[in-house]
PDB file of C-alpha atoms in Angstrom:
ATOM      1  CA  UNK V   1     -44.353   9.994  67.343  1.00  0.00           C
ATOM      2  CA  UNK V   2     -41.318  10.387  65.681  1.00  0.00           C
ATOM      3  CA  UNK V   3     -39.225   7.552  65.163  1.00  0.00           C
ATOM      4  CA  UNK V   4     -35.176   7.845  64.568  1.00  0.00           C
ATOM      5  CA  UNK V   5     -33.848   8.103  61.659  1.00  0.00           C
ATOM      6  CA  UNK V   6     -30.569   6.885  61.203  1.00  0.00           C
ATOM      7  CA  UNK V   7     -28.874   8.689  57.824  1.00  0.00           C
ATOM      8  CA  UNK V   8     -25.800   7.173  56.392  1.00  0.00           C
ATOM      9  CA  UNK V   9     -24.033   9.379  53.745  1.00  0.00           C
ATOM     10  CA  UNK V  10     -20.699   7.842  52.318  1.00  0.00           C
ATOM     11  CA  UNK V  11     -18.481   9.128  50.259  1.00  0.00           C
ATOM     12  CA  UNK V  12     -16.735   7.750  47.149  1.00  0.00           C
ATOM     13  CA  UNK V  13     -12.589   6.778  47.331  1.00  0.00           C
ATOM     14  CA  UNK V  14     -11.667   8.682  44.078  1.00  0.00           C
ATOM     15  CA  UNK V  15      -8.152   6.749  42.224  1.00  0.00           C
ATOM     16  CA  UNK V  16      -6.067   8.037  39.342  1.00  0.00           C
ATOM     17  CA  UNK V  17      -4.397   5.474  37.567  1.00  0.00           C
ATOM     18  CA  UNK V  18      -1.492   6.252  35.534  1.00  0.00           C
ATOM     19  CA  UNK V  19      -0.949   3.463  32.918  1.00  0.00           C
ATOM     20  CA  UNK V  20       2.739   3.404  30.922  1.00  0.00           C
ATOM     21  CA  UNK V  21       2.330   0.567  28.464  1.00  0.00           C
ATOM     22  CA  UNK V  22       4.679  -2.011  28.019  1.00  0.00           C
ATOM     23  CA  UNK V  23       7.347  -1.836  25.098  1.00  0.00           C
ATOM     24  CA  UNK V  24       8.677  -4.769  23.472  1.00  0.00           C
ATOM     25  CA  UNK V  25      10.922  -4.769  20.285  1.00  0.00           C
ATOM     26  CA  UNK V  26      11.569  -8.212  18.428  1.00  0.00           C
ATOM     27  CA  UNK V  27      14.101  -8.425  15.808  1.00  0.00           C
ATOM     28  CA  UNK V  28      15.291 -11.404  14.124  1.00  0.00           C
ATOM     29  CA  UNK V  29      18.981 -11.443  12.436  1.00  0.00           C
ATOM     30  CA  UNK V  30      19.204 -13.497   9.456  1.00  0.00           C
ATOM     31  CA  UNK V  31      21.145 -16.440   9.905  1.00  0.00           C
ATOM     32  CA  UNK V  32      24.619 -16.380   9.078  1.00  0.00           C
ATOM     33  CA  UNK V  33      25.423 -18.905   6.126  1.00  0.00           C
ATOM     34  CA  UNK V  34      28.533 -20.167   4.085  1.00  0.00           C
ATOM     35  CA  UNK V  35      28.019 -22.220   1.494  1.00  0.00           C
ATOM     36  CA  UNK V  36      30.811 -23.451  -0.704  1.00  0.00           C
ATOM     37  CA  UNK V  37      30.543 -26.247  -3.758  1.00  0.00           C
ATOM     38  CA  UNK V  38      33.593 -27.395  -4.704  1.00  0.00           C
ATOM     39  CA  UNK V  39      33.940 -28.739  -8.570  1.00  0.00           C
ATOM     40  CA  UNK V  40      33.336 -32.325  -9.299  1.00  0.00           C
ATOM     41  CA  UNK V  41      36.208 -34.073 -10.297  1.00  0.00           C
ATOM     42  CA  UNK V  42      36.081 -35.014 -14.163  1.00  0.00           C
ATOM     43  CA  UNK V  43      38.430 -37.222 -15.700  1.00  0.00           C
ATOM     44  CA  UNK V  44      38.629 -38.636 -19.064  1.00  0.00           C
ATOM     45  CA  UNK V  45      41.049 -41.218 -20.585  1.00  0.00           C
ATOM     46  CA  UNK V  46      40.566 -42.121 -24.305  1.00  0.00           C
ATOM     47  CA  UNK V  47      42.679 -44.184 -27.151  1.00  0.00           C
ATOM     48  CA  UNK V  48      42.489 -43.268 -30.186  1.00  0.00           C
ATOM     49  CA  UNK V  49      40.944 -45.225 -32.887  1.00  0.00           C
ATOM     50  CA  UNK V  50      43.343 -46.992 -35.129  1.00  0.00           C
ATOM     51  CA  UNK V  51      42.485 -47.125 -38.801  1.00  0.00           C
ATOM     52  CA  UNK V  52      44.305 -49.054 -41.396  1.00  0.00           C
ATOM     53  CA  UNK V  53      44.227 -49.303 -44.814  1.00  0.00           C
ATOM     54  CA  UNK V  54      46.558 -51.098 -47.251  1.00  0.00           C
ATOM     55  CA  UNK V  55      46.166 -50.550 -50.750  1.00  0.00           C
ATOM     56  CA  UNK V  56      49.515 -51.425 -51.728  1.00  0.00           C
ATOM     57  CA  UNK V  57      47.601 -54.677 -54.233  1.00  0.00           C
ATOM     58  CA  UNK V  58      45.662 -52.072 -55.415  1.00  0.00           C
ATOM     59  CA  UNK V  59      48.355 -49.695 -56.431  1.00  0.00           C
ATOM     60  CA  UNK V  60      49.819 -52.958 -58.010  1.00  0.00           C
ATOM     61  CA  UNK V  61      47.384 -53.750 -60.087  1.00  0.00           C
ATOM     62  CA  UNK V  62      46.767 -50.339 -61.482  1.00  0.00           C
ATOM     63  CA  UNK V  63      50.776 -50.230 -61.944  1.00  0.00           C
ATOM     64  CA  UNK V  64      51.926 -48.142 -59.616  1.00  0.00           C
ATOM     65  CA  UNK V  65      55.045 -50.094 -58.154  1.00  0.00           C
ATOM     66  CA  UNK V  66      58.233 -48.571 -56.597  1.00  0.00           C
ATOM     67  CA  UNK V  67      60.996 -48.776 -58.535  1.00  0.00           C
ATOM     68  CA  UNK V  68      63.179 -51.453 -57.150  1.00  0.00           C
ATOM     69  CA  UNK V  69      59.706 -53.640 -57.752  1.00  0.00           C
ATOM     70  CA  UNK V  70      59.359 -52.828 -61.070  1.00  0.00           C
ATOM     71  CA  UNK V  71      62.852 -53.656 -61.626  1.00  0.00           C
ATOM     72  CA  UNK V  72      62.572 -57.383 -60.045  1.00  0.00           C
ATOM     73  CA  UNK V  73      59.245 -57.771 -62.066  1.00  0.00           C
ATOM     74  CA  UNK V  74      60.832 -57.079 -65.086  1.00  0.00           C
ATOM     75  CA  UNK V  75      64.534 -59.165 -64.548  1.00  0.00           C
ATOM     76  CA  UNK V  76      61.875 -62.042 -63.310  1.00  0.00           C
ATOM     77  CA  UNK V  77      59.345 -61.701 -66.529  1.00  0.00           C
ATOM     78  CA  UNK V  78      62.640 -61.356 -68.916  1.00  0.00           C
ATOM     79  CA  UNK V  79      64.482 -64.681 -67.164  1.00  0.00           C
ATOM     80  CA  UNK V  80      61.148 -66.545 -67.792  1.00  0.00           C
ATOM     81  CA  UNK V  81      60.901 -65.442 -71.407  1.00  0.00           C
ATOM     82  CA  UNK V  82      64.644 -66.595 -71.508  1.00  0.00           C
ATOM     83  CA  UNK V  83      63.417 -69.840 -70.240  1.00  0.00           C
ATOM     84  CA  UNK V  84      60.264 -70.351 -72.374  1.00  0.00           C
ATOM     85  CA  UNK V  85      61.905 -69.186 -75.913  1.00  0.00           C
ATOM     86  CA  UNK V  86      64.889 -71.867 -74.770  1.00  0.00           C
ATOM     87  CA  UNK V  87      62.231 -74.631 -74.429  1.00  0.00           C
ATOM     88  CA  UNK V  88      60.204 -73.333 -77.779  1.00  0.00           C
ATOM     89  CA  UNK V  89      63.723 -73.905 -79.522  1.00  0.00           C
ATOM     90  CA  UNK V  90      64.260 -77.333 -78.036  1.00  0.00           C
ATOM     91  CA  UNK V  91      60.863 -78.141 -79.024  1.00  0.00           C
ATOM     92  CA  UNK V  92      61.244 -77.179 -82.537  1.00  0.00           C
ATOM     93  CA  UNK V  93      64.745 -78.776 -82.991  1.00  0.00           C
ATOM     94  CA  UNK V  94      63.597 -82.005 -82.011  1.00  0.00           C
ATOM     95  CA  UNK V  95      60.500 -81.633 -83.959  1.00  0.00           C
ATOM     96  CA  UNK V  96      63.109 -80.872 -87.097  1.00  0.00           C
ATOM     97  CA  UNK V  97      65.029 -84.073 -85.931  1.00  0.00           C
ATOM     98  CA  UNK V  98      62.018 -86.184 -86.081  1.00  0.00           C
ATOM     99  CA  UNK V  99      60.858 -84.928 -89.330  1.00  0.00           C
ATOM    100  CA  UNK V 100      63.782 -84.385 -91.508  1.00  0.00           C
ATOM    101  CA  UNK V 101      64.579 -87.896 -91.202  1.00  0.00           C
ATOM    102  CA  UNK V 102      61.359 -89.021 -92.850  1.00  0.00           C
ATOM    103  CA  UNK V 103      61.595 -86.299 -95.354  1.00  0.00           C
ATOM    104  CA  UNK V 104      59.249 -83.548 -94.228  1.00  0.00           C
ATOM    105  CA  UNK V 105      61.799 -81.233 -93.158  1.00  0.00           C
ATOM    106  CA  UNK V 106      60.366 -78.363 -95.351  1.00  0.00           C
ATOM    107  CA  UNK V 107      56.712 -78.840 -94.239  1.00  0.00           C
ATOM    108  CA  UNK V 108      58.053 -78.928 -90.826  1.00  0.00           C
ATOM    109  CA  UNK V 109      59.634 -75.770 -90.881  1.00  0.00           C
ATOM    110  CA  UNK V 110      56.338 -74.228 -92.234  1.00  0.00           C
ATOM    111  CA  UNK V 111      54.563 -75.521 -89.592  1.00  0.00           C
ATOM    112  CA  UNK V 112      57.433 -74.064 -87.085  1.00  0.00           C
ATOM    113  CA  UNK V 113      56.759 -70.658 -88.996  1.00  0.00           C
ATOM    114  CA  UNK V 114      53.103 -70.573 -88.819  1.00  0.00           C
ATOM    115  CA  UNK V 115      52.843 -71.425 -85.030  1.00  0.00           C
ATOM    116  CA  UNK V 116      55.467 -68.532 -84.512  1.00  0.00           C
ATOM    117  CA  UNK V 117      53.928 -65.572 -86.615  1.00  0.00           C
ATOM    118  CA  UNK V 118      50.599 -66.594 -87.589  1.00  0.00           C
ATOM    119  CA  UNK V 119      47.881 -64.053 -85.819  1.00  0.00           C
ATOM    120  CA  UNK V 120      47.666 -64.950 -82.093  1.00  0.00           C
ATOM    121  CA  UNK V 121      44.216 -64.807 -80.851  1.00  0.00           C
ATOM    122  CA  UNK V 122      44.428 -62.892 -76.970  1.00  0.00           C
ATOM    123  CA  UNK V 123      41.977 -64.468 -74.533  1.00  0.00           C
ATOM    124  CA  UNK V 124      39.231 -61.008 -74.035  1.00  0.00           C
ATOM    125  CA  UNK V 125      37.541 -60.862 -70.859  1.00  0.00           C
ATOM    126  CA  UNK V 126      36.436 -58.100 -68.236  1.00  0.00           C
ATOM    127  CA  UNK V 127      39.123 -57.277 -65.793  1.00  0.00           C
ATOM    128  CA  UNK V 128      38.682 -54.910 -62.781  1.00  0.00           C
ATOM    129  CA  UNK V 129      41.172 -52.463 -61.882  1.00  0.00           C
ATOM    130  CA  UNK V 130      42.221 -52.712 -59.096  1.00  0.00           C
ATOM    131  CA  UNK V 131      40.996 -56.192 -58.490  1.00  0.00           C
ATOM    132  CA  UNK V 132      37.970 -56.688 -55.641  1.00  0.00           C
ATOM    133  CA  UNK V 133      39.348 -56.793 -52.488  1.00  0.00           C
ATOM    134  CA  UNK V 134      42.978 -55.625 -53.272  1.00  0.00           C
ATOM    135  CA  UNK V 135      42.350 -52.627 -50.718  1.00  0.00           C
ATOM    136  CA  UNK V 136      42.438 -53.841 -47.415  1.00  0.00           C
ATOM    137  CA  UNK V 137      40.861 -52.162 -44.466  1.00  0.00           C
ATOM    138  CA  UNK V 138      41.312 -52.693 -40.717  1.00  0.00           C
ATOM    139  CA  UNK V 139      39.396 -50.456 -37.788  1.00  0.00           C
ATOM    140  CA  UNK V 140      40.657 -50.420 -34.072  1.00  0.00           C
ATOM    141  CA  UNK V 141      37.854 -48.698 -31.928  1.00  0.00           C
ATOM    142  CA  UNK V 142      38.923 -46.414 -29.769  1.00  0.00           C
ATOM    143  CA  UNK V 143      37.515 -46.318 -26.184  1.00  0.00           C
ATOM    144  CA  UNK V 144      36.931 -43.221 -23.878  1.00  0.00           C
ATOM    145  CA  UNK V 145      36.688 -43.682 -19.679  1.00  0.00           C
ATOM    146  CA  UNK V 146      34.867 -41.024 -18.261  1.00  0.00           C
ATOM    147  CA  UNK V 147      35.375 -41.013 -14.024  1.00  0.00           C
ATOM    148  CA  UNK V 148      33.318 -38.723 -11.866  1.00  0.00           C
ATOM    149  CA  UNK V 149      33.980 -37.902  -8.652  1.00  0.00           C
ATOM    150  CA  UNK V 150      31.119 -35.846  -6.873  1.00  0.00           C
ATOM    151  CA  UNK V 151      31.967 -33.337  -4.178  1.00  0.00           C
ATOM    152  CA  UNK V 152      29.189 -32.557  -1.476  1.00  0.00           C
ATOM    153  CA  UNK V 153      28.853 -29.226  -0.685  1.00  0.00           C
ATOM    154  CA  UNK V 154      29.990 -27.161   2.433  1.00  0.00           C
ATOM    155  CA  UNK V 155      27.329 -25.421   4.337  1.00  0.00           C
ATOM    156  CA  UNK V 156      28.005 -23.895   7.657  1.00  0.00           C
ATOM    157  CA  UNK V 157      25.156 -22.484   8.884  1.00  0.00           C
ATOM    158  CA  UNK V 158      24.257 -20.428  12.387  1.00  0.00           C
ATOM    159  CA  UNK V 159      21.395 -19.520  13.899  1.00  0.00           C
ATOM    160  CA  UNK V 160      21.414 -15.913  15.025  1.00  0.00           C
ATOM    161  CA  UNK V 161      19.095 -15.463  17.938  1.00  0.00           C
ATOM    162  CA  UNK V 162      16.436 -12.782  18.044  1.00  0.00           C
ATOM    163  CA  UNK V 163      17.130  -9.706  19.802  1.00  0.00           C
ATOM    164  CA  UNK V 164      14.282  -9.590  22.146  1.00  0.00           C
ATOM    165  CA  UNK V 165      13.899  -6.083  23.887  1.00  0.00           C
ATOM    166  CA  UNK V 166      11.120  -5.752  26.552  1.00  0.00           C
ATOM    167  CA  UNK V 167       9.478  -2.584  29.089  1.00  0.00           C
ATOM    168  CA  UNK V 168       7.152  -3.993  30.905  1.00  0.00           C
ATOM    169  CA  UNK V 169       4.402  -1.839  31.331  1.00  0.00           C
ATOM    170  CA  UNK V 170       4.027   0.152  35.000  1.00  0.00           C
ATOM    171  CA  UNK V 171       0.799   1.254  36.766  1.00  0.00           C
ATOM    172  CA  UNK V 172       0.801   3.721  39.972  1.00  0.00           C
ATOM    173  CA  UNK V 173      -2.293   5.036  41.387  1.00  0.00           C
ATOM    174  CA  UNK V 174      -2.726   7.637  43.769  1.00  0.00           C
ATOM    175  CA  UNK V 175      -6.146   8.421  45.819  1.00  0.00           C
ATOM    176  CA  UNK V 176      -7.435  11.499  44.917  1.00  0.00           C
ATOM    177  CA  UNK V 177     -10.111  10.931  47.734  1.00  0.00           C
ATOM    178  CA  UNK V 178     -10.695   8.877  50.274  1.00  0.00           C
ATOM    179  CA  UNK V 179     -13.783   7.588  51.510  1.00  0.00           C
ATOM    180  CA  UNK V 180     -15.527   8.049  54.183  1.00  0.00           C
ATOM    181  CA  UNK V 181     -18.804   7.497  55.716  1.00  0.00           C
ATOM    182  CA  UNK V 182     -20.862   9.441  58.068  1.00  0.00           C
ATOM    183  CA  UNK V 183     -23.749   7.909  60.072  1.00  0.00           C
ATOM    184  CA  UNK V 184     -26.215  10.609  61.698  1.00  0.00           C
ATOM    185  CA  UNK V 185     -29.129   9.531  63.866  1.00  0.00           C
ATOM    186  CA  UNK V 186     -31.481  12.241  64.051  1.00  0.00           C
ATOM    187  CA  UNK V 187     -34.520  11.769  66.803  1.00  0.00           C
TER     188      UNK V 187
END
């Protein structure tokens, strides 16, 4: 006894695929930038320092006078001499007064003579010329203001945006074969 047979036979479904890739292309611009710094402003003020110096005592005491000085020095040194050798005189007359009466007239006038020629002893000591402190000094200070006035800088900045360039990608298939199936049933 035979029994049926049942026979299947199939047959595959055949695709092609064809596959374009996708294309993209990124570029990014550099931004676009200005930048400016302007210069600080710098001021300065200053006075000048004031120095003084007087050595006009100085100059005296080492003889250096102007002329018209000199002059008065000298009219004021010869009316005092005037003065003194007019009181020396009086002096001496009265002295010769005084003492001719009594008889000593003669010893009086040698006296008179010995006081007025006799060796005169000068007074010697140390003298500094020009004397301490006959040059006089006086110092101003100056001053200097210094003013600063910063400046921020200008920055204008922008943001280019990226160039973005994009394929997508495509797929088509076709069927190269189709399927099919056959079913037999053999007895």
């Amino acid at each position: 006894m035979r029994l049926p047979q049942i026979q299947i036979q199939t047959t595959d479904a055949k695709i092609e695929l064809e596959i374009s890739k996708p294309q993209q292309h990124i570029e990014q611009p550099r931004a676009t930038q200005f930048i400016e710094q302007p210069a600080a402003i710098l001021e300065i003020h200053t006075t000048k320092g004031v120095l003084q110096i007087d050595s006009s005592q100085a100059r005296r005491d080492i003889g250096m006078i102007s002329p018209l000085e000199s002059s008065a020095n000298y009219a004021e040194e010869g009316k005092q001499g005037a003065l003194d050798g007019m009181a020396r005189r009086a002096s001496e007359g009265r002295q010769l007064m005084e003492n001719a009466g009594k008889g000593q007239g003669r010893a009086t006038i040698q006296n008179i003579a010995k006081q007025n020629h006799g060796p005169h002893r000068v007074p010697f000591n140390i003298k500094f010329v020009p004397s301490v402190g006959s040059v006089k000094i006086d110092y101003t200070p100056g001053t200097t203001d210094i003013n600063i006035e910063k400046r921020d800088p200008i920055i204008d900045a922008k943001v280019n945006k990226p160039i973005h360039d994009y394929t997508p990608g495509k797929v088509t298939s076709t069927m190269v074969q189709r399927p099919d199936i056959n079913i037999d049933v053999n007895i």
